[in-house]
């Protein structure tokens, strides 16, 4: 079984994916792969049996195989967190060929048990294919292992880097996003982020629509190194996340923004230059790079910068939750890569339809919740908008309940009794239901329904 490509390594979550080309006719009894990952092998064995398969969907020409994994004993596994304390998750896809319902299986393997040249089963598969299959085996390590793996750059990024070595600049997209919020709540100081559509395409259907379909304002080709004349008309009307911690405070330490209603609109070039700062002015030159300018009115500059970095590198860094940031040293944040709020990124990943990034953001949110901030985070407006976040935080609230000072609930009780924070009712109902279930009582049917904003808001970017 030959490798289809080199192993792909991922840092967050730490994992390694191997891809193979499987030709069923070449398997006589069994076949073993070469070394993968940290030193494990996979073995495929053909199952010879006169009995028919249990599934009636399987045609008679199906070939049934067993997949196993063995960890090389020369690899030092113990002491890294990859042992019996946290089984490794292995996802397998592709072995089903063209059979419906045979696309992916997941297994938990105790690497502590496979340490001494023993084979562990990864399931049995029925394959039907007249042509070679491309099969993927994704080994994902637990976060508790505290592994710091390198990340294999996506092929589009490698192509982009290769072109840059040859002097070809593929940067063809310029995004503008608000970076600050003034005391009146208005979003100010739009800043640019440059990117290559070559890398962005295929990562999100929303981005693909924005960058490729004619008829959008953003589809017009312009000089992306010049300051656009319509920048002064960029409105924050679509920015509905008022508690976004990725917006820096605007204390009025610079000249008034062209977006300030008290500032009459005059020459758009001079107005926009007056508040853009050195970040933009240093890029304003007549180099003639042609591309698209895209205005993103409902996401902060810091969040989008982290998004672009993730789409380029598959790496993401999160800032501590604002409710906990006073207890976190700033040195815990990687200063060499853009970092953002996990809540802001969850909102953006949900809007763009990027489930992997949404999952990473949710993990960062839950890992930043302790007994000291679980009440504040659970009953905030953000949590009420996303059922998945509600589910996680209600579990955390129940698990921390015994260590939470009663005073933490006083403010919540006061607001609810006064008819404020109606968005908290859904979570309160969910906690009640879960508590009744834990006590052995049968919970009632839910009466509070909260609709996720993802379907309603997705794709609403405009210029």
Coordinates of C-alpha atoms in Angstrom, one line a residue:
X1 CA 0.0 0.0 0.0
X2 CA 1.8 3.0 -1.3
X3 CA 1.5 6.5 0.2
X4 CA -0.6 8.9 -1.9
X5 CA 1.3 11.9 -0.4
X6 CA 3.6 12.7 2.5
X7 CA 2.2 12.7 6.0
X8 CA 0.4 16.0 6.8
X9 CA 1.1 17.4 10.3
X10 CA -1.3 19.7 12.2
X11 CA -0.6 21.6 15.4
X12 CA -4.1 22.4 16.6
X13 CA -5.3 19.9 17.5
X14 CA -2.1 17.9 17.3
X15 CA -2.6 15.3 14.7
X16 CA -1.0 13.5 11.7
X17 CA -2.9 12.4 8.6
X18 CA -1.5 9.6 6.3
X19 CA -3.0 9.0 2.8
X20 CA -2.6 5.7 0.8
X21 CA -3.5 4.3 -2.5
X22 CA -5.2 1.0 -2.1
X23 CA -5.5 -1.5 -4.9
X24 CA -7.6 -4.3 -3.8
X25 CA -6.4 -6.8 -6.4
X26 CA -2.8 -6.5 -5.0
X27 CA -3.8 -7.7 -1.5
X28 CA -3.4 -11.5 -1.3
X29 CA -3.5 -12.0 2.4
X30 CA -2.1 -8.9 4.1
X31 CA 0.0 -5.8 3.4
X32 CA 1.9 -3.5 5.8
X33 CA 2.7 0.1 5.3
X34 CA 6.0 1.8 5.9
X35 CA 6.6 4.0 8.9
X36 CA 4.1 6.8 9.4
X37 CA 3.9 9.6 11.9
X38 CA 6.0 9.1 15.0
X39 CA 6.8 5.5 14.1
X40 CA 3.6 3.5 13.6
X41 CA 2.6 1.1 10.9
X42 CA -0.7 0.1 9.4
X43 CA -1.6 -3.4 8.3
X44 CA -4.4 -4.5 6.0
X45 CA -5.6 -8.1 6.0
X46 CA -8.0 -9.6 3.6
X47 CA -10.8 -11.5 5.4
X48 CA -11.5 -14.8 3.7
X49 CA -15.0 -15.9 4.6
X50 CA -17.7 -17.9 2.9
X51 CA -20.4 -16.0 4.9
X52 CA -22.2 -13.1 3.4
X53 CA -21.9 -9.6 4.7
X54 CA -24.5 -8.5 7.2
X55 CA -25.5 -5.4 5.2
X56 CA -27.9 -6.1 2.4
X57 CA -26.5 -3.0 0.6
X58 CA -23.2 -4.8 -0.1
X59 CA -22.9 -6.4 -3.5
X60 CA -21.4 -9.9 -3.8
X61 CA -18.1 -8.6 -5.3
X62 CA -17.3 -6.8 -2.1
X63 CA -13.9 -7.3 -0.6
X64 CA -13.7 -7.3 3.2
X65 CA -10.5 -6.1 4.9
X66 CA -9.3 -5.6 8.5
X67 CA -7.2 -2.5 9.3
X68 CA -4.8 -2.5 12.3
X69 CA -2.2 -0.2 13.8
X70 CA 1.1 -0.9 15.6
X71 CA 3.3 1.6 17.3
X72 CA 7.1 1.0 17.0
X73 CA 8.5 0.2 20.5
X74 CA 11.6 2.3 19.7
X75 CA 9.4 5.5 19.8
X76 CA 9.3 7.1 23.3
X77 CA 5.6 7.4 24.0
X78 CA 5.4 7.3 27.8
X79 CA 5.8 10.5 29.7
X80 CA 4.3 12.6 26.9
X81 CA 0.7 12.3 27.9
X82 CA 0.1 9.8 25.0
X83 CA -0.7 6.8 27.2
X84 CA -3.6 5.2 28.9
X85 CA -4.7 8.5 30.5
X86 CA -6.0 9.7 27.2
X87 CA -6.6 7.4 24.2
X88 CA -5.7 8.6 20.8
X89 CA -8.6 9.2 18.3
X90 CA -8.1 7.7 14.8
X91 CA -10.4 8.7 12.0
X92 CA -10.5 6.5 8.9
X93 CA -12.1 7.5 5.6
X94 CA -12.1 6.2 2.0
X95 CA -11.9 2.5 2.6
X96 CA -15.6 2.1 1.7
X97 CA -15.0 3.0 -1.9
X98 CA -18.4 3.8 -3.5
X99 CA -20.5 2.2 -0.8
X100 CA -23.0 4.5 1.0
X101 CA -22.6 4.7 4.8
X102 CA -19.0 3.4 4.7
X103 CA -17.3 6.7 4.5
X104 CA -15.7 7.3 7.9
X105 CA -15.1 5.4 11.2
X106 CA -13.6 6.7 14.4
X107 CA -11.6 4.6 16.9
X108 CA -9.9 5.3 20.3
X109 CA -6.6 3.5 20.6
X110 CA -4.5 3.3 23.8
X111 CA -1.0 4.0 22.7
X112 CA 0.2 2.7 26.0
X113 CA -1.1 -0.8 25.1
X114 CA 0.2 -0.7 21.5
X115 CA 3.7 0.2 22.8
X116 CA 5.2 -3.3 22.6
X117 CA 4.7 -4.4 19.0
X118 CA 1.1 -5.4 19.4
X119 CA -1.5 -4.7 16.7
X120 CA -4.7 -2.8 17.6
X121 CA -7.8 -3.2 15.4
X122 CA -9.1 -0.1 13.5
X123 CA -12.2 -1.9 12.2
X124 CA -13.3 -3.9 9.3
X125 CA -14.3 -2.5 5.9
X126 CA -16.1 -3.8 2.8
X127 CA -14.6 -2.3 -0.3
X128 CA -16.0 -2.2 -3.8
X129 CA -13.8 -0.5 -6.4
X130 CA -12.5 -1.3 -9.8
X131 CA -10.0 1.5 -9.6
X132 CA -7.5 2.4 -6.8
X133 CA -9.0 4.0 -3.6
X134 CA -7.4 6.9 -1.9
X135 CA -7.7 6.2 1.9
X136 CA -7.0 8.6 4.8
X137 CA -6.0 7.7 8.3
X138 CA -6.0 10.7 10.7
X139 CA -4.3 10.1 14.1
X140 CA -5.4 12.8 16.5
X141 CA -3.7 13.2 19.9
X142 CA -5.5 14.5 23.0
X143 CA -4.8 18.1 24.1
X144 CA -3.7 16.7 27.4
X145 CA -0.6 15.3 25.7
X146 CA 0.7 18.9 25.3
X147 CA 2.3 18.1 22.0
X148 CA 3.7 20.9 19.9
X149 CA 3.7 19.6 16.3
X150 CA 4.7 21.4 13.2
X151 CA 2.0 22.2 10.7
X152 CA 2.3 21.1 7.0
X153 CA 1.5 24.2 4.9
X154 CA -1.5 23.8 2.6
X155 CA -0.6 23.2 -1.1
X156 CA -2.0 26.6 -2.0
X157 CA 0.4 28.2 0.5
X158 CA 3.4 26.3 -0.9
X159 CA 2.5 27.4 -4.4
X160 CA 2.2 31.0 -3.2
X161 CA 5.6 30.8 -1.6
X162 CA 7.1 29.2 -4.7
X163 CA 5.8 32.0 -6.8
X164 CA 7.2 34.7 -4.4
X165 CA 10.6 33.2 -4.7
X166 CA 10.4 33.7 -8.5
X167 CA 9.4 37.3 -7.9
X168 CA 5.7 36.8 -8.7
X169 CA 3.4 38.6 -6.3
X170 CA 0.0 36.8 -6.1
X171 CA -1.5 39.3 -3.6
X172 CA -4.7 40.3 -5.3
X173 CA -7.2 41.0 -2.5
X174 CA -7.4 43.9 0.0
X175 CA -9.9 43.7 2.9
X176 CA -10.9 46.7 5.0
X177 CA -12.2 46.1 8.6
X178 CA -12.8 48.3 11.6
X179 CA -10.1 48.1 14.3
X180 CA -11.5 50.4 17.1
X181 CA -14.7 51.3 18.9
X182 CA -15.3 54.8 20.2
X183 CA -17.1 55.8 23.4
X184 CA -20.4 56.2 21.5
X185 CA -20.1 52.6 20.3
X186 CA -19.2 53.5 16.7
X187 CA -16.6 51.3 14.9
X188 CA -13.7 53.4 13.6
X189 CA -10.3 53.2 12.1
X190 CA -10.7 50.8 9.2
X191 CA -7.4 49.1 8.4
X192 CA -6.3 46.9 5.4
X193 CA -5.4 43.3 5.3
X194 CA -3.9 41.9 2.1
X195 CA -4.3 38.3 0.9
X196 CA -4.1 36.0 -2.1
X197 CA -7.4 34.7 -3.4
X198 CA -5.4 31.7 -4.7
X199 CA -5.1 30.6 -1.0
X200 CA -8.5 31.7 0.2
X201 CA -10.6 30.0 -2.5
X202 CA -12.0 26.6 -1.5
X203 CA -11.8 27.3 2.2
X204 CA -15.3 28.8 2.6
X205 CA -18.3 29.0 0.2
X206 CA -19.0 32.4 1.5
X207 CA -15.5 33.7 0.7
X208 CA -15.7 32.0 -2.7
X209 CA -19.0 33.8 -3.5
X210 CA -17.5 37.1 -2.4
X211 CA -14.4 36.8 -4.5
X212 CA -15.6 35.1 -7.7
X213 CA -19.2 35.8 -8.5
X214 CA -19.7 38.8 -10.9
X215 CA -22.2 41.5 -9.8
X216 CA -20.7 42.1 -6.3
X217 CA -19.1 45.5 -5.8
X218 CA -16.0 43.6 -4.8
X219 CA -15.7 41.9 -8.2
X220 CA -14.3 45.1 -9.8
X221 CA -10.6 45.1 -10.4
X222 CA -8.7 48.1 -9.1
X223 CA -5.3 49.2 -7.9
X224 CA -5.2 47.7 -4.4
X225 CA -2.2 49.8 -3.3
X226 CA -4.2 53.0 -3.6
X227 CA -6.6 54.3 -1.0
X228 CA -10.1 53.8 -2.3
X229 CA -12.2 56.9 -2.9
X230 CA -15.3 55.3 -1.2
X231 CA -13.5 54.3 2.0
X232 CA -15.1 57.3 3.7
X233 CA -18.5 55.8 3.1
X234 CA -17.6 52.5 4.8
X235 CA -20.4 52.0 7.4
X236 CA -20.4 50.0 10.6
X237 CA -24.2 49.5 10.4
X238 CA -23.8 45.7 10.0
X239 CA -21.6 45.3 13.1
X240 CA -24.0 43.7 15.6
X241 CA -21.5 42.3 18.0
X242 CA -21.1 45.2 20.4
X243 CA -19.1 43.3 23.0
X244 CA -16.4 42.3 20.6
X245 CA -13.2 42.4 22.6
X246 CA -11.0 42.3 19.4
X247 CA -11.9 46.0 18.9
X248 CA -9.4 48.3 20.6
X249 CA -10.8 51.4 22.4
X250 CA -10.8 54.6 20.4
X251 CA -9.9 57.3 23.0
X252 CA -9.7 60.0 20.4
X253 CA -6.0 60.2 20.4
X254 CA -5.9 60.9 16.7
X255 CA -7.6 63.2 14.2
X256 CA -11.4 62.6 13.7
X257 CA -12.2 59.7 11.4
X258 CA -13.9 60.2 8.1
X259 CA -16.6 57.9 9.4
X260 CA -17.4 60.3 12.3
X261 CA -20.8 61.9 11.5
X262 CA -19.6 65.1 13.1
X263 CA -16.9 65.4 10.4
X264 CA -18.3 66.7 7.1
X265 CA -17.4 64.6 4.2
X266 CA -15.0 66.4 2.0
X267 CA -12.0 65.2 -0.1
X268 CA -12.2 61.4 0.5
X269 CA -8.5 60.9 0.0
X270 CA -7.5 63.4 2.7
X271 CA -10.2 62.3 5.0
X272 CA -9.4 58.7 4.9
X273 CA -5.7 59.3 5.2
X274 CA -6.3 61.4 8.3
X275 CA -7.4 58.4 10.3
X276 CA -5.8 55.4 8.7
X277 CA -2.4 55.8 10.3
X278 CA 1.0 54.5 9.3
X279 CA -0.2 50.9 8.7
X280 CA -2.1 52.1 5.6
X281 CA 0.0 55.1 4.6
X282 CA 3.1 52.9 4.3
X283 CA 1.2 50.8 1.8
X284 CA -0.2 53.6 -0.3
X285 CA 1.9 53.6 -3.4
X286 CA 1.3 53.4 -7.1
X287 CA 2.8 50.0 -7.7
X288 CA 0.0 48.9 -10.0
X289 CA -1.0 45.7 -8.2
X290 CA -4.4 44.9 -9.6
X291 CA -7.0 43.1 -7.5
X292 CA -10.2 43.5 -5.5
X293 CA -11.0 45.6 -2.5
X294 CA -13.5 44.0 -0.1
X295 CA -15.2 45.8 2.8
X296 CA -16.1 43.6 5.8
X297 CA -18.5 45.6 7.9
X298 CA -19.3 43.2 10.7
X299 CA -16.0 41.7 11.8
X300 CA -13.0 43.3 13.5
X301 CA -9.6 43.8 12.0
X302 CA -7.9 41.6 14.6
X303 CA -10.3 38.7 14.1
X304 CA -10.0 38.8 10.3
X305 CA -6.2 39.0 10.5
X306 CA -6.2 35.8 12.6
X307 CA -8.5 34.2 10.1
X308 CA -6.3 34.9 7.1
X309 CA -3.3 33.6 9.1
X310 CA -5.2 30.4 9.8
X311 CA -6.2 29.9 6.2
X312 CA -2.6 30.4 5.1
X313 CA -0.9 28.2 7.8
X314 CA -3.6 26.1 9.6
X315 CA -2.4 27.8 12.8
X316 CA -4.5 29.8 15.2
X317 CA -3.7 31.6 18.4
X318 CA -6.3 32.8 20.9
X319 CA -6.3 35.5 23.4
X320 CA -7.6 34.7 26.9
X321 CA -11.2 35.5 27.6
X322 CA -11.7 39.0 28.7
X323 CA -13.5 37.8 31.9
X324 CA -10.3 35.9 32.8
X325 CA -7.6 38.1 31.2
X326 CA -6.7 39.8 34.5
X327 CA -5.5 36.4 35.7
X328 CA -3.5 35.6 32.6
X329 CA 0.0 36.8 31.9
X330 CA 0.4 38.5 28.5
X331 CA 3.4 36.3 27.9
X332 CA 1.2 33.3 27.4
X333 CA 0.1 34.7 24.0
X334 CA 2.4 34.1 21.0
X335 CA 3.5 37.6 20.0
X336 CA 4.8 36.5 16.6
X337 CA 1.4 35.4 15.2
X338 CA -1.9 37.3 15.2
X339 CA -4.1 36.3 18.1
X340 CA -7.8 37.0 18.6
X341 CA -10.7 36.4 20.9
X342 CA -12.0 32.8 20.6
X343 CA -15.6 34.1 20.9
X344 CA -15.1 36.5 18.0
X345 CA -13.5 33.8 15.9
X346 CA -16.3 31.3 16.8
X347 CA -18.8 33.9 15.5
X348 CA -16.9 34.4 12.3
X349 CA -16.2 30.7 11.7
X350 CA -19.9 30.0 12.2
X351 CA -20.8 32.8 9.7
X352 CA -18.3 31.6 7.1
X353 CA -19.1 27.9 7.5
X354 CA -15.7 26.6 8.6
X355 CA -16.5 23.8 11.1
X356 CA -12.8 23.0 11.9
X357 CA -12.1 26.6 13.0
X358 CA -15.4 26.8 14.9
X359 CA -14.5 23.7 16.8
X360 CA -11.0 25.0 17.7
X361 CA -12.6 28.3 18.9
X362 CA -15.2 26.4 21.0
X363 CA -12.4 24.4 22.6
X364 CA -10.5 27.6 23.5
X365 CA -13.7 29.1 25.0
X366 CA -14.3 26.1 27.2
X367 CA -10.7 25.8 28.3
X368 CA -10.8 29.5 29.4
X369 CA -13.8 29.0 31.7
X370 CA -13.2 28.4 35.4
X371 CA -15.3 28.8 38.6
X372 CA -14.4 32.5 38.7
X373 CA -15.9 33.4 35.3
X374 CA -18.3 30.6 34.4
X375 CA -21.4 32.5 35.6
X376 CA -20.4 35.6 33.6
X377 CA -19.6 33.7 30.4
X378 CA -22.7 31.4 30.6
X379 CA -25.2 34.2 30.9
X380 CA -23.7 36.6 28.4
X381 CA -25.4 37.6 25.2
X382 CA -22.9 35.7 23.0
X383 CA -23.7 32.4 24.7
X384 CA -27.4 32.8 24.1
X385 CA -26.9 33.0 20.3
X386 CA -25.2 29.6 19.8
X387 CA -26.8 26.4 21.1
X388 CA -23.5 24.6 20.8
X389 CA -21.9 27.1 23.2
X390 CA -24.9 26.9 25.5
X391 CA -24.5 23.1 25.7
X392 CA -20.8 23.3 26.6
X393 CA -21.2 26.2 29.1
X394 CA -24.2 24.7 30.8
X395 CA -22.2 21.5 31.5
X396 CA -19.3 23.6 32.8
X397 CA -21.6 25.6 35.1
X398 CA -23.1 22.5 36.6
X399 CA -19.6 20.9 37.1
X400 CA -18.3 24.1 38.8
X401 CA -21.5 24.8 40.7
X402 CA -20.2 23.7 44.2
X403 CA -17.2 26.0 44.0
X404 CA -19.1 29.1 42.8
X405 CA -19.7 31.8 45.5
X406 CA -23.5 32.5 45.8
X407 CA -22.7 36.2 45.2
X408 CA -21.9 35.3 41.6
X409 CA -25.5 34.6 40.9
X410 CA -26.9 37.7 42.6
X411 CA -26.5 40.0 39.6
X412 CA -28.0 37.4 37.3
X413 CA -31.0 36.9 39.7
X414 CA -31.5 40.6 39.9
X415 CA -31.5 41.1 36.1
X416 CA -33.9 38.3 35.5
X417 CA -36.3 39.4 38.2
X418 CA -36.4 42.9 36.6
X419 CA -37.1 41.4 33.2
X420 CA -33.7 42.2 31.9
X421 CA -31.4 39.8 29.9
X422 CA -34.3 37.7 28.4
X423 CA -31.6 35.9 26.4
X424 CA -30.5 34.1 29.7
X425 CA -33.8 32.2 30.0
X426 CA -32.8 29.6 27.5
X427 CA -29.7 28.7 29.3
X428 CA -31.5 28.8 32.7
X429 CA -34.0 26.3 31.3
X430 CA -31.2 24.1 29.9
X431 CA -29.4 24.0 33.3
X432 CA -32.7 23.1 35.1
X433 CA -33.3 20.3 32.7
X434 CA -29.8 18.9 33.1
X435 CA -30.0 19.2 36.8
X436 CA -33.3 17.3 37.0
X437 CA -31.8 14.6 34.7
X438 CA -28.7 14.2 37.0
X439 CA -31.0 13.9 40.0
X440 CA -33.0 11.1 38.4
X441 CA -36.1 13.1 37.7
X442 CA -37.6 13.2 34.2
X443 CA -37.2 16.7 32.7
X444 CA -40.1 18.4 31.0
X445 CA -40.2 19.2 27.3
X446 CA -38.3 22.3 26.5
X447 CA -40.3 25.5 26.2
X448 CA -37.6 27.9 25.2
X449 CA -36.2 27.8 21.6
X450 CA -33.2 29.9 20.5
X451 CA -32.3 30.1 16.9
X452 CA -28.6 30.1 15.9
X453 CA -27.7 33.2 13.9
X454 CA -25.5 31.3 11.6
X455 CA -28.0 30.6 8.9
X456 CA -29.5 34.0 9.1
X457 CA -26.3 36.0 8.9
X458 CA -24.0 33.8 6.8
X459 CA -22.7 35.5 3.7
X460 CA -24.0 39.0 4.4
X461 CA -20.9 40.9 3.4
X462 CA -21.1 43.8 1.2
X463 CA -19.3 47.0 0.2

